[in-house]
mmCIF file of C-alpha atoms in Angstrom:
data_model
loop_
_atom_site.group_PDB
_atom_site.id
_atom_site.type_symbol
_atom_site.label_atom_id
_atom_site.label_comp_id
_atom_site.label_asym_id
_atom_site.label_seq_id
_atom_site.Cartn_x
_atom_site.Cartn_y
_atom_site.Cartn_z
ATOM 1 C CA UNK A 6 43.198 -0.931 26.819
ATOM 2 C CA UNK A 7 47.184 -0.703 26.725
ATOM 3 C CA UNK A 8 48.882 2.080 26.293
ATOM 4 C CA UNK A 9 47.475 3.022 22.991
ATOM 5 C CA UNK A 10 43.423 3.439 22.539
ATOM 6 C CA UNK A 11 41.811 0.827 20.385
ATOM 7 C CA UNK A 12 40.996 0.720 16.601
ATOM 8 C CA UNK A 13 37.554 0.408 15.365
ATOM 9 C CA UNK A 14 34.294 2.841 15.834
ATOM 10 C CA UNK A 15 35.027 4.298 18.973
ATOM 11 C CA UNK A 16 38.188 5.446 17.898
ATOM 12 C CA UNK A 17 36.974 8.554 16.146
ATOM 13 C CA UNK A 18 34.583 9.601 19.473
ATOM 14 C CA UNK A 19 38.158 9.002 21.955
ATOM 15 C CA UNK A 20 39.933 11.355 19.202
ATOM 16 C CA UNK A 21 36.918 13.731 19.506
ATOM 17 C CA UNK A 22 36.773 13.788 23.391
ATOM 18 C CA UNK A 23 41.226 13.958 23.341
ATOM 19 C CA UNK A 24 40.550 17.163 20.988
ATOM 20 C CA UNK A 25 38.735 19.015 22.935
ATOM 21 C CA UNK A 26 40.901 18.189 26.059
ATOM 22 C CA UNK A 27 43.951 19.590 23.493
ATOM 23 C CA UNK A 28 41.913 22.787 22.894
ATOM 24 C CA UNK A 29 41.394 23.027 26.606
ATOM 25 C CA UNK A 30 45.001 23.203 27.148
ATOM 26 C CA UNK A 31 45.657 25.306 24.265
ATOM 27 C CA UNK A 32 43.101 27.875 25.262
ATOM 28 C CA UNK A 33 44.732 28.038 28.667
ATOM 29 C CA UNK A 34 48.260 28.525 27.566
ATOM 30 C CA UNK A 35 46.892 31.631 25.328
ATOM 31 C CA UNK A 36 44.564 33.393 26.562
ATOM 32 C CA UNK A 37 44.664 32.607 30.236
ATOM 33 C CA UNK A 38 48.716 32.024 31.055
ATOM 34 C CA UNK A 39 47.862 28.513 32.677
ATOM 35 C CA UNK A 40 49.900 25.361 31.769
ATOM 36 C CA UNK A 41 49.317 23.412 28.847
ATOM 37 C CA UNK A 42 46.568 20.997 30.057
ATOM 38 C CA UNK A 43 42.676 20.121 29.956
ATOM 39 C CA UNK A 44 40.711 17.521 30.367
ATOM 40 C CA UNK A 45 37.184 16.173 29.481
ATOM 41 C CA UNK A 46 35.089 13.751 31.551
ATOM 42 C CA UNK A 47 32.944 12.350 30.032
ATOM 43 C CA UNK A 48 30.008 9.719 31.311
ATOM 44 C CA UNK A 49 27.790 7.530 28.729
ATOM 45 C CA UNK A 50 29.049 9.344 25.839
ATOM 46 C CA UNK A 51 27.880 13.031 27.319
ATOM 47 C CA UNK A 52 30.702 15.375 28.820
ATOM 48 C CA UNK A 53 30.120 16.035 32.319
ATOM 49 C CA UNK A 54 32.753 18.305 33.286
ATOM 50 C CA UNK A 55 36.156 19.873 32.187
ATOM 51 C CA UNK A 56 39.157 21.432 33.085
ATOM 52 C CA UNK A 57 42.486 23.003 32.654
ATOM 53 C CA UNK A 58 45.119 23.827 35.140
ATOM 54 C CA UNK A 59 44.377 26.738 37.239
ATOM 55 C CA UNK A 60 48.015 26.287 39.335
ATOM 56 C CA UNK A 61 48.378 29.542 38.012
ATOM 57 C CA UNK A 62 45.454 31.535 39.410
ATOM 58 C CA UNK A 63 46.290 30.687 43.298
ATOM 59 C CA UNK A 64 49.697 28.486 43.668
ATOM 60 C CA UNK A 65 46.793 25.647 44.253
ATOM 61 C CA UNK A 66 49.323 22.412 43.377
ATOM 62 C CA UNK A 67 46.618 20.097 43.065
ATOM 63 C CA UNK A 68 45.079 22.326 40.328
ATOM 64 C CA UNK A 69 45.502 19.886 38.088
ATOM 65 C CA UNK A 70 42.746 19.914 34.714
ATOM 66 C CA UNK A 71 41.724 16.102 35.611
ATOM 67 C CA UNK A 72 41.301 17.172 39.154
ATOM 68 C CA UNK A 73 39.697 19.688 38.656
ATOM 69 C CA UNK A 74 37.307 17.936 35.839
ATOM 70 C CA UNK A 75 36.633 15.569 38.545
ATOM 71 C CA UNK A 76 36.085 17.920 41.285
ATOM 72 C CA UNK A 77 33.099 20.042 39.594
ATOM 73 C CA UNK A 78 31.539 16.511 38.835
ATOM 74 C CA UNK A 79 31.655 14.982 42.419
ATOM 75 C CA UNK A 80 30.311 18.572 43.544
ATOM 76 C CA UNK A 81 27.687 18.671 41.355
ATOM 77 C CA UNK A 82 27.098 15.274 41.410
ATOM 78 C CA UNK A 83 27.113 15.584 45.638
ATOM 79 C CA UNK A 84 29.205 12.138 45.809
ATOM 80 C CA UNK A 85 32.735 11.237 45.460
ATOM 81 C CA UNK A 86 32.064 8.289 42.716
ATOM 82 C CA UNK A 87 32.787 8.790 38.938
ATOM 83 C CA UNK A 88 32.453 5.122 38.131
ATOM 84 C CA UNK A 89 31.505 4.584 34.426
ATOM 85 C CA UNK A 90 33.343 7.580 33.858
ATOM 86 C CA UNK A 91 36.294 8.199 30.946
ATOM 87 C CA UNK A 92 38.663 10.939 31.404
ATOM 88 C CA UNK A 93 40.384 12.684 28.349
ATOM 89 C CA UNK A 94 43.187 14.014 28.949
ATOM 90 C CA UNK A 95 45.679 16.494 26.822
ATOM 91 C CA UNK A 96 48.937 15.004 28.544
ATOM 92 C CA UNK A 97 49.913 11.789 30.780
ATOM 93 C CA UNK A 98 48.018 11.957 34.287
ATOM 94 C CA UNK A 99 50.667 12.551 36.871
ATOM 95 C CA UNK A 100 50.802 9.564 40.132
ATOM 96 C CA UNK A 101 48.082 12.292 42.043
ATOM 97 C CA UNK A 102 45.662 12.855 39.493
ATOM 98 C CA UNK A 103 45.981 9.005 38.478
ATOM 99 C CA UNK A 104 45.534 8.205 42.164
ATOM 100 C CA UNK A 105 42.636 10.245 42.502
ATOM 101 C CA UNK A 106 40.713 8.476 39.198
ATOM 102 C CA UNK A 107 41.679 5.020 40.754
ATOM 103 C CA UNK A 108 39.723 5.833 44.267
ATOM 104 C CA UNK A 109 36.839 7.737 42.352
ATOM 105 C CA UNK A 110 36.059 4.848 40.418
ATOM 106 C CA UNK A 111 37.328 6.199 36.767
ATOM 107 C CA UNK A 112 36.679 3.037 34.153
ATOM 108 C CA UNK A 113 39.349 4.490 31.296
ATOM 109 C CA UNK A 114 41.500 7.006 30.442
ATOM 110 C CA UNK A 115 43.354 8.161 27.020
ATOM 111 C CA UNK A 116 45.813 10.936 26.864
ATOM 112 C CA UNK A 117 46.993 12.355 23.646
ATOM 113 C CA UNK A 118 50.468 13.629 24.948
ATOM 114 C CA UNK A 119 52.942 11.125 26.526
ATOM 115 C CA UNK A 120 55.671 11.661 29.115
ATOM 116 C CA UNK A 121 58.165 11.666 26.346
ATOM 117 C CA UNK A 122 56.146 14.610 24.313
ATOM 118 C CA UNK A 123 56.486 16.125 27.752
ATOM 119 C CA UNK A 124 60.031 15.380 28.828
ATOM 120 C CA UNK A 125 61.498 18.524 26.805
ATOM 121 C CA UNK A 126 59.219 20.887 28.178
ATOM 122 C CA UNK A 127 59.682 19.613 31.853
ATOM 123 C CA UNK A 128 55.986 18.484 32.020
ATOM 124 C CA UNK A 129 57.152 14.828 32.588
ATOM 125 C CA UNK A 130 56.177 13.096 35.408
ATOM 126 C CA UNK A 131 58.138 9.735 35.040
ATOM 127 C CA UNK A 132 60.549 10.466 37.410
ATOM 128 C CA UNK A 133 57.942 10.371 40.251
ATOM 129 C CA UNK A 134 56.315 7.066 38.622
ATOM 130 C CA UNK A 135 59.482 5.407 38.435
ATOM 131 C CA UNK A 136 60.475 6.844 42.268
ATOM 132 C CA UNK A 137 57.020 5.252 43.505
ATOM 133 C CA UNK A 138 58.364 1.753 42.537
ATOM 134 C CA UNK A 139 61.008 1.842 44.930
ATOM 135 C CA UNK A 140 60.769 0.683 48.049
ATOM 136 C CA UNK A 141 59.498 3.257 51.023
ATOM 137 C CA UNK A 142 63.173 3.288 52.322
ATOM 138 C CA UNK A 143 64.910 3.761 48.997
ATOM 139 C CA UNK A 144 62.689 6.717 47.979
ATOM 140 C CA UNK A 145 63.963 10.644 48.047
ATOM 141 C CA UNK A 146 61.438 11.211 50.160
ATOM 142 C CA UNK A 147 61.494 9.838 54.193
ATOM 143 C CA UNK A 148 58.191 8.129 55.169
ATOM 144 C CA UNK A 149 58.160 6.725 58.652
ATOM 145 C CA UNK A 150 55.553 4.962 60.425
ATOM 146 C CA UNK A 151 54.953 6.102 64.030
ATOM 147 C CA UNK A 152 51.926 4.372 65.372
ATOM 148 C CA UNK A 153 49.978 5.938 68.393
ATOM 149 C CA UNK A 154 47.944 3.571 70.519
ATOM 150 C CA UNK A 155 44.882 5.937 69.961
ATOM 151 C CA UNK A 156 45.431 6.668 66.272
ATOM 152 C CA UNK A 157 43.184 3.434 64.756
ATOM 153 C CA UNK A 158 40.544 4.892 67.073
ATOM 154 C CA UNK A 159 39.599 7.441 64.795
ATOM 155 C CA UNK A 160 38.753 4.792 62.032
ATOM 156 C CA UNK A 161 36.132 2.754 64.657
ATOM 157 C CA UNK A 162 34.626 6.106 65.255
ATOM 158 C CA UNK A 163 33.851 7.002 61.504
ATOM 159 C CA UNK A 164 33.079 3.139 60.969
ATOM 160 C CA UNK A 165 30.462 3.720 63.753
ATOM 161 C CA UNK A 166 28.959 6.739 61.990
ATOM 162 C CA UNK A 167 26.075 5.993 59.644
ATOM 163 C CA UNK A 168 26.219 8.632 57.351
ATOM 164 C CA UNK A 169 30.054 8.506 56.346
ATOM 165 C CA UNK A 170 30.498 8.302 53.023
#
C-alpha cells in the first residue's frame, strides 16, 4: 500500500470510510470537547465499530479513537483478533495505537491527516517514531533489563493453561 492509498475502484469506498472517520473527529471537537480524532473499522466492506478520543472524559491516555474502535470490536467480538480488518483513521496512528493493530491482526490502514498536517497543532507523533529507532540505550527514556530467575516461570505456567488465549 505505501504511504498513499491506491487509485482505481476502491479508492472512492477508502475516501468514504476516511470521511466518516473526519466527521468522527469533527463531531468530537464540537460538540463533545474531545481531540480531533475518529476512526472507523471496518471488516468485509461493513463498519464494525468506531471511535473518537475520549482522553477527555477520564484522563484515560490510551483513549485513543483507533483504540477504542478496536476495543468495542474485540469486546463484542469476545476475542482479541481483528484480522481482515481496515482501520480508517482521521490522523496518523501514533507507535501505541499502531502497535496495538500490528498484534490484533489489522490487514490495512489509511489516514487522511499526516504527521505534518499535525505538526502545527502539536498532534504529531514523529518525534516518538523517530525516538523508537534508536537504540534502547540512546533513547530519552531508560529501559533496563533485570532478569529474575523465577520471572520466565510465569510464561510455562500460562503455556501450560489450555484455555489462554
Amino acid at each position: 500500500m505505501g504511504n498513499t492509498a491506491e487509485q482505481g475502484p476502491q479508492a472512492a469506498q477508502h475516501r468514504k470510510f476516511l470521511a466518516r472517520a473526519v466527521e468522527l473527529a469533527r463531531d468530537n471537537v464540537t460538540n463533545e470537547g474531545g481531540r480531533p480524532f475518529g476512526a472507523v473499522l471496518v471488516r468485509d466492506g461493513e463498519i464494525i465499530a468506531e471511535g473518537v478520543n475520549t482522553i477527555h472524559i477520564n484522563g484515560d491516555l490510551t483513549g485513543h479513537a483507533e483504540l477504542e474502535a478496536m476495543r468495542r470490536a474485540t469486546i463484542e467480538a469476545g476475542e482479541p483478533r481483528l484480522d481482515g480488518c481496515v482501520i480508517y483513521a482521521s490522523g496518523h496512528p501514533c507507535p501505541m495505537c499502531l502497535s496495538a493493530m500490528y498484534l490484533s491482526g489489522v490487514s490495512a490502514v489509511y489516514y487522511a491527516c499526516s504527521q505534518e498536517d499535525g505538526d502545527p497543532y502539536g498532534l504529531s507523533t514523529a518525534d516518538i517514531y523517530h525516538e523508537l529507532t534508536l537504540p534502547p540505550q540512546q533513547r530519552q527514556l531508560p529501559m533496563a533489563y533485570l532478569p529474575l530467575a523465577e520471572g520466565p516461570a510465569v510464561y510455562r505456567d500460562w503455556q501450560a493453561r489450555k484455555d489462554r488465549e
